[in-house]
Amino acid sequence: MSAIDEKPQAEIDRVETSSGDNGKGGIEYERSQLLANLPDPDAGKSEEERRAIDKKLMWKVDLWLIPWLSLLYLLSFLDRTNIGNARLAGMELDLGMEKGDYQLSLTIFFISYALAEPLTNALLKRLTPRIFFTGIILSWGVIMTLMGLVKNFQGLLAARFFLGVAEAGLFPGVNYYLSCWYKGSEIGVRSSLFFSAAALAGSFGGLLAAGIAQMDGIAGMPGWAWIFIIEGIATVFVGVFCWWMVFDWPETASFLTPDERIRVQRRIIMDRQGRTAEDFDKRHIYAALGDWKTYGWMVIYMGCLTPLYAFSLFLPTILRGMGHTGTRAQLLSVPPYAVAATCTVAVGFFADRTRWRGYCNMVTVTIGIIGFVLLMASSDPQVQYAGTFLGAAGIYPTISNTLSWVINNTEGSLKRAFVLGMVVGWGNLNGVVSSNIYLDRENPRFWTGHGVVLGYQVLFLLGGSVFMHIALRISNRNRRAGKMDAKWATLTEEQRWISGDKRPDFIYTLILGIRIVGEPHLHFVISIAMACELHCTTKTFLRDTHPQTRARIAMVPSNAITMEFQMSAALIKQSSRPTNPYLAMPPTTTTQYIQPANVDSTITSADEKSGMLAKPDNYQKRPSIMTITDAEAQPLLSPATSSSSSSSSTTLDSNNFGKISRRIEDDVLPEASSLGRTLSWQSAYILVISRVIGSGIFATPGSIVRAVGSPGLALVLWVVGAAVAACGLAVSLEFGSMLPRSGGDKVYLEFTYRRPRFLASTLVAVHVVLLGFTASNCIVFSQYVLFALGQEQAGDGLRKGLAVALLAAVTGVHAVFPKTGVRLQNVLGWVKVGIIIFMILSGLYVVLLRPEQRLPAQGSSLAWNTLWEHSNWNWGIIATSLFKVFYSFAGLDNANNVLNEVKDPVRTLRSVTFTALITACGLYLLINVAYFIVVPIDEIKESGELIAALFFERVFGPGVGRIILPLAVALSAVGNVLVVAFAQARLKQEIARQGFLPFSEILSTTRPYNSPIGGLAVHFVPSLLVITLPPSREVYSFILEVEGYPGQFFSLAVASGLVWLRFKRPDLKRPFKVWLPAVMLKICLSLSLLAAPFFPPPNRREGELFYATYAIVGVSIITAAIAYWYVWTRLIPRLGGYRLEEKVDVLKDGTTITKLIHEPLRAAARSMEAS
């Protein structure tokens, strides 16, 4: 029986009658009490286990909610702003609109939008989210479609009015909906991700509308009508799926398990956000109307939303005033929106972590003010364009941050819903102003428009954010001093419940919160609200805490840290305050940190410097009541963090060495790394996708087309490469699930091919050490940087110097600052994905508009009759090109190399790898098509590794295209170098741990920086030699070929070994089982590729390297490795009369290593007989 069922009926009856005739407050209190006592599915688990479960749960909720809600808002913003694109397509002329009619059509939308918003959240509570969101999306989709059929201006006004009514509920509804799923400290980044869809809509909405406008005349409809119709039909299509993609409340969500639903409900109540399924009560509306903060929030939101609408509606007009017209103006509008989207997510993430929402508002709006001052004060187009970036960066982040601030400081779900509706509705009503302030006659300075925006932003800064911050700070100070207790004592129980955030123990979010973690009903927050308190001692903390809390803190023994609270009825009766129902609950058991006798009772100096009440490392755990912890880290898009328990190393006594096993058969068991399991799903995905998407896609398409002769054959090779990569990935995935340890192919070959002894290990060691380098991306980095700086003709010394500098910097970061290295590769991984998506959208723009005045007529190279012209079907050429394609897909198994550091390795590996493969395949095919659309085929063949730079230059001109974006490509190459060095260093450390490298103890240790510094050193040396030794002109292609060819031997061996194990070891547990024909296809292709380089190519030019040089070099390396193995493990031991044996040792940091010792043959024989 659950904790809920055990509640005595007498107690329920008592609570229901505790408030007299009105008993409603008592019933609500009892409902909250029952929810607070939901059975804990994680009872008995440690805090570390709870955090891991919570993080996994939030990641699941994020994946189900945030992408779909962001898509809905993207469509909403497209549908409300596409009228501007319709205007450019001739809507005004066709509908007979006169001067001022267009502004009126904008204004009517905001009037209905603002009037409907305050009531929408109440309607959301009545109808449930699934019905509500599905209904409004289908409604505005139908209205948008019908808008394309209007024949006069009056019809357009009617459609715009009803469109405002239909769209009014989405934005406030989603913000309220998110507050029912997430804690207050988690809302900001989710809201910012959701709102960044508005900036994305601005980025490509114009491109999409311009393409649709080319349908002018189809079915007798003008192009502007098709814009409304196509986008409206798309909205209806998405609306149909809302019924299955939107869930009501956490307690009824079908994508969660029963335990997960309970966890979500418990964590919401712990965060003092109340009940998600609260019954409708008009008293909450009256409370919202009577709260002065409601009107303060309305002023703040008005100050940021009016500039937003002005900027989004009139940015093309502002750019036109700078002298940019037509296509160029549309393209130049994209970068400011991209910056705005990035800043929105970054500010949301930062504000969630710090809770400095007021300060974030102040800083960002100041940036926006500077931007609009530049726009108004200068007539220089470059200065004005810079102002648009600052203006966008100062507007968009404030929207989501302000709404998160409102959510954090409004208690009670119904009151919060109505307050959000009022705030957003009032802000949108000011859209009427933004629709009419930019006057064409004031071009290019737009004094009125920029001046009004500046006025709203100053109001937002001074009258809104600063005033609200000071007012809430004073209120918090009065609450801590107990000045509101007398008024609280006069209220009835029901009035106390309706009061919400007016309760004396409610502390407003200002700077940094310290949250009580325990049973959910203990949900008040002790906040540090003044800067001086960020460096407080325990005495200061006690002085500024509320008297009731101080009374309970004083009960803690003097030898324990003052963070324990005994929330029992007896202690509450001893306090000077009236009893709060939330505090009259039985205690629960979590963890207390007991202070050693030799530690002073005040906070340590390290804690004073950090500004947090953190626990010292020498505290001991024992069962207790509850603790205070700092604000929780968020799971969404956050870098991996390591716990102290997982990262701490253990030094084992020498007497235990014999009990430690490094047998090959134990490879089927997971192995914990001394570095800890710190890689989350996101970090593992970035580790894979950043390894895959490196310099290959930016550099190799030109050389492939030059080799095979035609775009058609080049595209076929990319498809074949993806298919082969999928087969190889499936093989690695089965091995990785079966043998979940770091090392990748090294572990798989050693497990499969145990005889001859040490042969597989030696071959892998030689291949990894000599050919596992990161030289190619370092070279691409130097080439693109020099191209951006106009130094294409720079000498080899400068090119190689830049490449070596990058290599050294990456090695240093991973060696000395390992966590920083992981964060950098995460950020740059997302940057490079964004770059490719942006390039694809740019190619889409070109194919839809074909601006003849800037680009030569394209399309002939992709026409069927010319697609295959000049194709070179020589198998040697095709094989060489396939090697380059494979190189672009190389790294899908990168996570296999570091499985010891991946959380939940088998499950993560199965989802991460296929997600990365689908991502890479789609992006590669689309970016190749974009290249063929934009750059003429002859220039592609001559481009070498600079095809992406030519693409940027042709689309954006010599300014942006030649300087800024090539630098972005160089950054993506840096990201690839980071992830390759990260994985290769750990792989080489595994080789050192096995004793196959000299000085293995030094190379295997993780000291002093808890990083594989020895593996990084082994990785650095061959990469340095490969960069500096070959001639620069031939270095890139030669590196790709030498790096790819020997790998086919190992791919063949791994695939063949998998087939052999299927029949030899059917007992092995295989969580993932690859389709056997895929393995056979992989084997056949590997054999073909090994033979292909020896087919002579036609029309070989004099002076080139011998066509099979790279294959000969690869075979020579493997042959030399076999010879080395024979001499080292067979010949020399036979001549010396000894045998190589393995002995397990443990380093001081807890790393287990294998030492290869010389055991005399007689002793070895006796040992074998004894065994």
mmCIF file of C-alpha atoms in Angstrom, residues 164-383:
data_model
loop_
_atom_site.group_PDB
_atom_site.id
_atom_site.type_symbol
_atom_site.label_atom_id
_atom_site.label_comp_id
_atom_site.label_asym_id
_atom_site.label_seq_id
_atom_site.Cartn_x
_atom_site.Cartn_y
_atom_site.Cartn_z
ATOM 1 C CA GLY A 164 -4.139 37.177 -33.721
ATOM 2 C CA VAL A 165 -6.888 35.557 -31.655
ATOM 3 C CA ALA A 166 -5.782 32.044 -32.651
ATOM 4 C CA GLU A 167 -2.062 32.619 -32.062
ATOM 5 C CA ALA A 168 -2.537 34.454 -28.768
ATOM 6 C CA GLY A 169 -2.467 31.352 -26.600
ATOM 7 C CA LEU A 170 0.751 29.745 -27.787
ATOM 8 C CA PHE A 171 3.517 31.858 -26.265
ATOM 9 C CA PRO A 172 2.088 32.412 -22.752
ATOM 10 C CA GLY A 173 0.659 28.905 -22.785
ATOM 11 C CA VAL A 174 3.997 27.276 -23.509
ATOM 12 C CA ASN A 175 5.785 29.315 -20.842
ATOM 13 C CA TYR A 176 3.171 28.328 -18.284
ATOM 14 C CA TYR A 177 3.240 24.723 -19.536
ATOM 15 C CA LEU A 178 7.028 24.564 -19.060
ATOM 16 C CA SER A 179 6.668 25.844 -15.482
ATOM 17 C CA CYS A 180 4.572 22.736 -14.733
ATOM 18 C CA TRP A 181 7.398 20.441 -15.838
ATOM 19 C CA TYR A 182 10.596 22.149 -14.695
ATOM 20 C CA LYS A 183 12.033 23.757 -11.608
ATOM 21 C CA GLY A 184 12.455 27.489 -11.488
ATOM 22 C CA SER A 185 16.212 27.128 -11.944
ATOM 23 C CA GLU A 186 15.607 25.117 -15.133
ATOM 24 C CA ILE A 187 13.043 27.302 -16.881
ATOM 25 C CA GLY A 188 15.380 29.895 -18.366
ATOM 26 C CA VAL A 189 17.404 27.795 -20.756
ATOM 27 C CA ARG A 190 14.305 25.881 -21.921
ATOM 28 C CA SER A 191 12.384 29.092 -22.467
ATOM 29 C CA SER A 192 15.347 30.579 -24.323
ATOM 30 C CA LEU A 193 15.608 27.533 -26.579
ATOM 31 C CA PHE A 194 11.895 27.783 -27.260
ATOM 32 C CA PHE A 195 12.077 31.501 -27.961
ATOM 33 C CA SER A 196 15.201 31.174 -30.147
ATOM 34 C CA ALA A 197 12.813 29.736 -32.746
ATOM 35 C CA ALA A 198 11.748 33.344 -33.374
ATOM 36 C CA ALA A 199 15.279 34.252 -34.373
ATOM 37 C CA LEU A 200 15.531 31.138 -36.531
ATOM 38 C CA ALA A 201 12.289 32.125 -38.232
ATOM 39 C CA GLY A 202 13.863 35.449 -39.067
ATOM 40 C CA SER A 203 16.972 33.710 -40.392
ATOM 41 C CA PHE A 204 15.351 31.652 -43.128
ATOM 42 C CA GLY A 205 11.737 32.847 -43.284
ATOM 43 C CA GLY A 206 12.609 35.295 -46.038
ATOM 44 C CA LEU A 207 14.489 32.659 -48.015
ATOM 45 C CA LEU A 208 11.555 30.251 -47.789
ATOM 46 C CA ALA A 209 9.021 32.880 -48.790
ATOM 47 C CA ALA A 210 11.175 34.009 -51.704
ATOM 48 C CA GLY A 211 11.256 30.471 -53.046
ATOM 49 C CA ILE A 212 7.500 30.015 -52.677
ATOM 50 C CA ALA A 213 6.903 33.310 -54.454
ATOM 51 C CA GLN A 214 8.349 31.745 -57.592
ATOM 52 C CA MET A 215 5.045 29.833 -57.856
ATOM 53 C CA ASP A 216 3.449 33.037 -59.111
ATOM 54 C CA GLY A 217 0.734 32.200 -61.648
ATOM 55 C CA ILE A 218 0.277 28.541 -60.731
ATOM 56 C CA ALA A 219 -3.464 27.739 -60.607
ATOM 57 C CA GLY A 220 -4.075 31.405 -61.350
ATOM 58 C CA MET A 221 -2.891 32.425 -57.886
ATOM 59 C CA PRO A 222 -0.310 35.188 -57.266
ATOM 60 C CA GLY A 223 2.963 34.342 -55.557
ATOM 61 C CA TRP A 224 2.070 36.171 -52.304
ATOM 62 C CA ALA A 225 -1.070 34.034 -51.982
ATOM 63 C CA TRP A 226 0.980 30.854 -52.264
ATOM 64 C CA ILE A 227 3.151 32.081 -49.376
ATOM 65 C CA PHE A 228 0.084 32.140 -47.139
ATOM 66 C CA ILE A 229 -1.360 28.891 -48.501
ATOM 67 C CA ILE A 230 1.802 26.742 -48.363
ATOM 68 C CA GLU A 231 2.833 27.896 -44.896
ATOM 69 C CA GLY A 232 -0.758 27.555 -43.668
ATOM 70 C CA ILE A 233 -1.038 23.972 -44.948
ATOM 71 C CA ALA A 234 2.293 23.164 -43.245
ATOM 72 C CA THR A 235 0.898 24.505 -39.959
ATOM 73 C CA VAL A 236 -2.271 22.409 -40.295
ATOM 74 C CA PHE A 237 -0.149 19.324 -40.979
ATOM 75 C CA VAL A 238 1.888 19.933 -37.825
ATOM 76 C CA GLY A 239 -1.279 20.708 -35.850
ATOM 77 C CA VAL A 240 -2.713 17.281 -36.605
ATOM 78 C CA PHE A 241 0.305 15.632 -34.997
ATOM 79 C CA CYS A 242 0.003 17.840 -31.906
ATOM 80 C CA TRP A 243 -2.623 15.494 -30.543
ATOM 81 C CA TRP A 244 0.048 12.820 -30.157
ATOM 82 C CA MET A 245 3.073 15.040 -29.523
ATOM 83 C CA VAL A 246 1.686 17.287 -26.763
ATOM 84 C CA PHE A 247 1.028 15.796 -23.338
ATOM 85 C CA ASP A 248 -1.218 17.178 -20.639
ATOM 86 C CA TRP A 249 0.558 17.194 -17.295
ATOM 87 C CA PRO A 250 3.471 15.248 -15.788
ATOM 88 C CA GLU A 251 1.111 12.991 -13.854
ATOM 89 C CA THR A 252 -0.554 11.776 -17.077
ATOM 90 C CA ALA A 253 2.336 11.837 -19.589
ATOM 91 C CA SER A 254 2.345 8.581 -21.558
ATOM 92 C CA PHE A 255 6.020 8.801 -22.549
ATOM 93 C CA LEU A 256 7.029 8.522 -18.889
ATOM 94 C CA THR A 257 6.966 5.391 -16.808
ATOM 95 C CA PRO A 258 4.897 5.431 -13.581
ATOM 96 C CA ASP A 259 8.025 5.976 -11.479
ATOM 97 C CA GLU A 260 9.183 8.776 -13.750
ATOM 98 C CA ARG A 261 5.814 10.546 -13.415
ATOM 99 C CA ILE A 262 6.162 10.416 -9.657
ATOM 100 C CA ARG A 263 9.710 11.786 -9.874
ATOM 101 C CA VAL A 264 8.605 14.749 -11.987
ATOM 102 C CA GLN A 265 5.764 15.587 -9.580
ATOM 103 C CA ARG A 266 7.999 15.305 -6.523
ATOM 104 C CA ARG A 267 10.734 17.510 -7.949
ATOM 105 C CA ILE A 268 8.178 20.189 -8.934
ATOM 106 C CA ILE A 269 6.770 20.354 -5.402
ATOM 107 C CA MET A 270 10.286 20.388 -3.966
ATOM 108 C CA ASP A 271 10.849 23.520 -6.012
ATOM 109 C CA ARG A 272 7.871 25.295 -4.414
ATOM 110 C CA GLN A 273 6.004 25.525 -7.703
ATOM 111 C CA GLY A 274 2.855 24.008 -6.279
ATOM 112 C CA ARG A 275 0.435 21.721 -8.027
ATOM 113 C CA THR A 276 0.296 21.263 -11.778
ATOM 114 C CA ALA A 277 -3.327 20.095 -11.831
ATOM 115 C CA GLU A 278 -4.715 22.793 -9.509
ATOM 116 C CA ASP A 279 -8.472 23.382 -9.738
ATOM 117 C CA PHE A 280 -9.639 26.637 -11.250
ATOM 118 C CA ASP A 281 -10.390 29.296 -8.614
ATOM 119 C CA LYS A 282 -11.163 32.923 -9.443
ATOM 120 C CA ARG A 283 -9.516 34.042 -6.206
ATOM 121 C CA HIS A 284 -6.152 33.361 -7.819
ATOM 122 C CA ILE A 285 -7.109 35.818 -10.563
ATOM 123 C CA TYR A 286 -8.022 38.440 -7.975
ATOM 124 C CA ALA A 287 -4.697 37.815 -6.253
ATOM 125 C CA ALA A 288 -2.867 38.397 -9.523
ATOM 126 C CA LEU A 289 -4.819 41.603 -10.222
ATOM 127 C CA GLY A 290 -4.089 42.936 -6.739
ATOM 128 C CA ASP A 291 -0.347 42.222 -6.825
ATOM 129 C CA TRP A 292 1.822 45.251 -7.665
ATOM 130 C CA LYS A 293 4.464 42.964 -9.145
ATOM 131 C CA THR A 294 2.090 41.974 -11.936
ATOM 132 C CA TYR A 295 2.151 45.528 -13.254
ATOM 133 C CA GLY A 296 5.896 45.774 -12.752
ATOM 134 C CA TRP A 297 6.386 42.688 -14.881
ATOM 135 C CA MET A 298 4.081 44.177 -17.503
ATOM 136 C CA VAL A 299 6.255 47.293 -17.733
ATOM 137 C CA ILE A 300 9.426 45.216 -18.026
ATOM 138 C CA TYR A 301 7.999 42.963 -20.714
ATOM 139 C CA MET A 302 6.606 45.905 -22.631
ATOM 140 C CA GLY A 303 10.090 47.413 -22.630
ATOM 141 C CA CYS A 304 11.642 44.394 -24.321
ATOM 142 C CA LEU A 305 8.848 43.120 -26.575
ATOM 143 C CA THR A 306 8.183 46.382 -28.421
ATOM 144 C CA PRO A 307 11.831 46.596 -29.601
ATOM 145 C CA LEU A 308 11.609 42.932 -30.611
ATOM 146 C CA TYR A 309 8.647 43.471 -32.917
ATOM 147 C CA ALA A 310 10.106 46.671 -34.301
ATOM 148 C CA PHE A 311 13.387 44.932 -35.090
ATOM 149 C CA SER A 312 11.839 41.799 -36.626
ATOM 150 C CA LEU A 313 9.291 43.691 -38.740
ATOM 151 C CA PHE A 314 11.596 46.418 -40.029
ATOM 152 C CA LEU A 315 15.116 44.954 -40.185
ATOM 153 C CA PRO A 316 14.857 44.619 -44.017
ATOM 154 C CA THR A 317 13.776 48.267 -44.119
ATOM 155 C CA ILE A 318 16.755 49.274 -41.967
ATOM 156 C CA LEU A 319 19.123 47.332 -44.235
ATOM 157 C CA ARG A 320 17.571 48.939 -47.291
ATOM 158 C CA GLY A 321 18.358 52.290 -45.708
ATOM 159 C CA MET A 322 22.018 51.264 -45.608
ATOM 160 C CA GLY A 323 22.002 50.831 -49.377
ATOM 161 C CA HIS A 324 21.403 47.075 -49.503
ATOM 162 C CA THR A 325 18.520 45.946 -51.679
ATOM 163 C CA GLY A 326 16.830 42.789 -52.859
ATOM 164 C CA THR A 327 18.702 39.564 -52.386
ATOM 165 C CA ARG A 328 21.669 41.123 -50.617
ATOM 166 C CA ALA A 329 19.417 42.742 -48.018
ATOM 167 C CA GLN A 330 17.672 39.404 -47.353
ATOM 168 C CA LEU A 331 21.011 37.639 -46.882
ATOM 169 C CA LEU A 332 22.458 40.324 -44.630
ATOM 170 C CA SER A 333 19.444 39.958 -42.347
ATOM 171 C CA VAL A 334 20.430 36.383 -41.509
ATOM 172 C CA PRO A 335 23.639 36.893 -39.407
ATOM 173 C CA PRO A 336 22.049 39.230 -36.798
ATOM 174 C CA TYR A 337 19.292 36.687 -36.214
ATOM 175 C CA ALA A 338 21.858 33.913 -35.845
ATOM 176 C CA VAL A 339 23.732 35.969 -33.242
ATOM 177 C CA ALA A 340 20.430 36.670 -31.482
ATOM 178 C CA ALA A 341 19.560 32.963 -31.300
ATOM 179 C CA THR A 342 22.993 32.115 -29.891
ATOM 180 C CA CYS A 343 22.863 34.878 -27.288
ATOM 181 C CA THR A 344 19.342 33.883 -26.260
ATOM 182 C CA VAL A 345 20.391 30.331 -25.443
ATOM 183 C CA ALA A 346 23.642 31.440 -23.784
ATOM 184 C CA VAL A 347 21.957 34.007 -21.523
ATOM 185 C CA GLY A 348 19.218 31.538 -20.612
ATOM 186 C CA PHE A 349 21.785 28.915 -19.680
ATOM 187 C CA PHE A 350 23.833 31.395 -17.620
ATOM 188 C CA ALA A 351 20.778 32.824 -15.854
ATOM 189 C CA ASP A 352 19.576 29.339 -14.911
ATOM 190 C CA ARG A 353 22.927 28.452 -13.416
ATOM 191 C CA THR A 354 23.370 31.698 -11.467
ATOM 192 C CA ARG A 355 19.778 32.962 -11.107
ATOM 193 C CA TRP A 356 21.094 36.446 -11.881
ATOM 194 C CA ARG A 357 18.046 37.168 -14.005
ATOM 195 C CA GLY A 358 17.832 40.841 -13.090
ATOM 196 C CA TYR A 359 21.501 41.432 -13.792
ATOM 197 C CA CYS A 360 21.275 39.513 -17.075
ATOM 198 C CA ASN A 361 18.449 41.803 -18.155
ATOM 199 C CA MET A 362 20.449 44.886 -17.253
ATOM 200 C CA VAL A 363 23.559 43.812 -19.115
ATOM 201 C CA THR A 364 21.856 42.567 -22.282
ATOM 202 C CA VAL A 365 19.576 45.567 -22.686
ATOM 203 C CA THR A 366 22.599 47.854 -22.277
ATOM 204 C CA ILE A 367 24.163 46.079 -25.258
ATOM 205 C CA GLY A 368 20.959 46.672 -27.209
ATOM 206 C CA ILE A 369 20.926 50.350 -26.278
ATOM 207 C CA ILE A 370 24.475 50.723 -27.610
ATOM 208 C CA GLY A 371 23.414 49.043 -30.855
ATOM 209 C CA PHE A 372 20.478 51.374 -31.491
ATOM 210 C CA VAL A 373 22.581 54.403 -30.574
ATOM 211 C CA LEU A 374 24.977 53.358 -33.345
ATOM 212 C CA LEU A 375 22.067 52.948 -35.759
ATOM 213 C CA MET A 376 20.704 56.395 -34.997
ATOM 214 C CA ALA A 377 23.944 58.335 -34.565
ATOM 215 C CA SER A 378 25.902 57.166 -37.613
ATOM 216 C CA SER A 379 25.203 57.126 -41.331
ATOM 217 C CA ASP A 380 28.129 54.796 -42.069
ATOM 218 C CA PRO A 381 26.623 51.496 -43.347
ATOM 219 C CA GLN A 382 29.300 49.397 -41.656
ATOM 220 C CA VAL A 383 28.717 51.046 -38.275
#
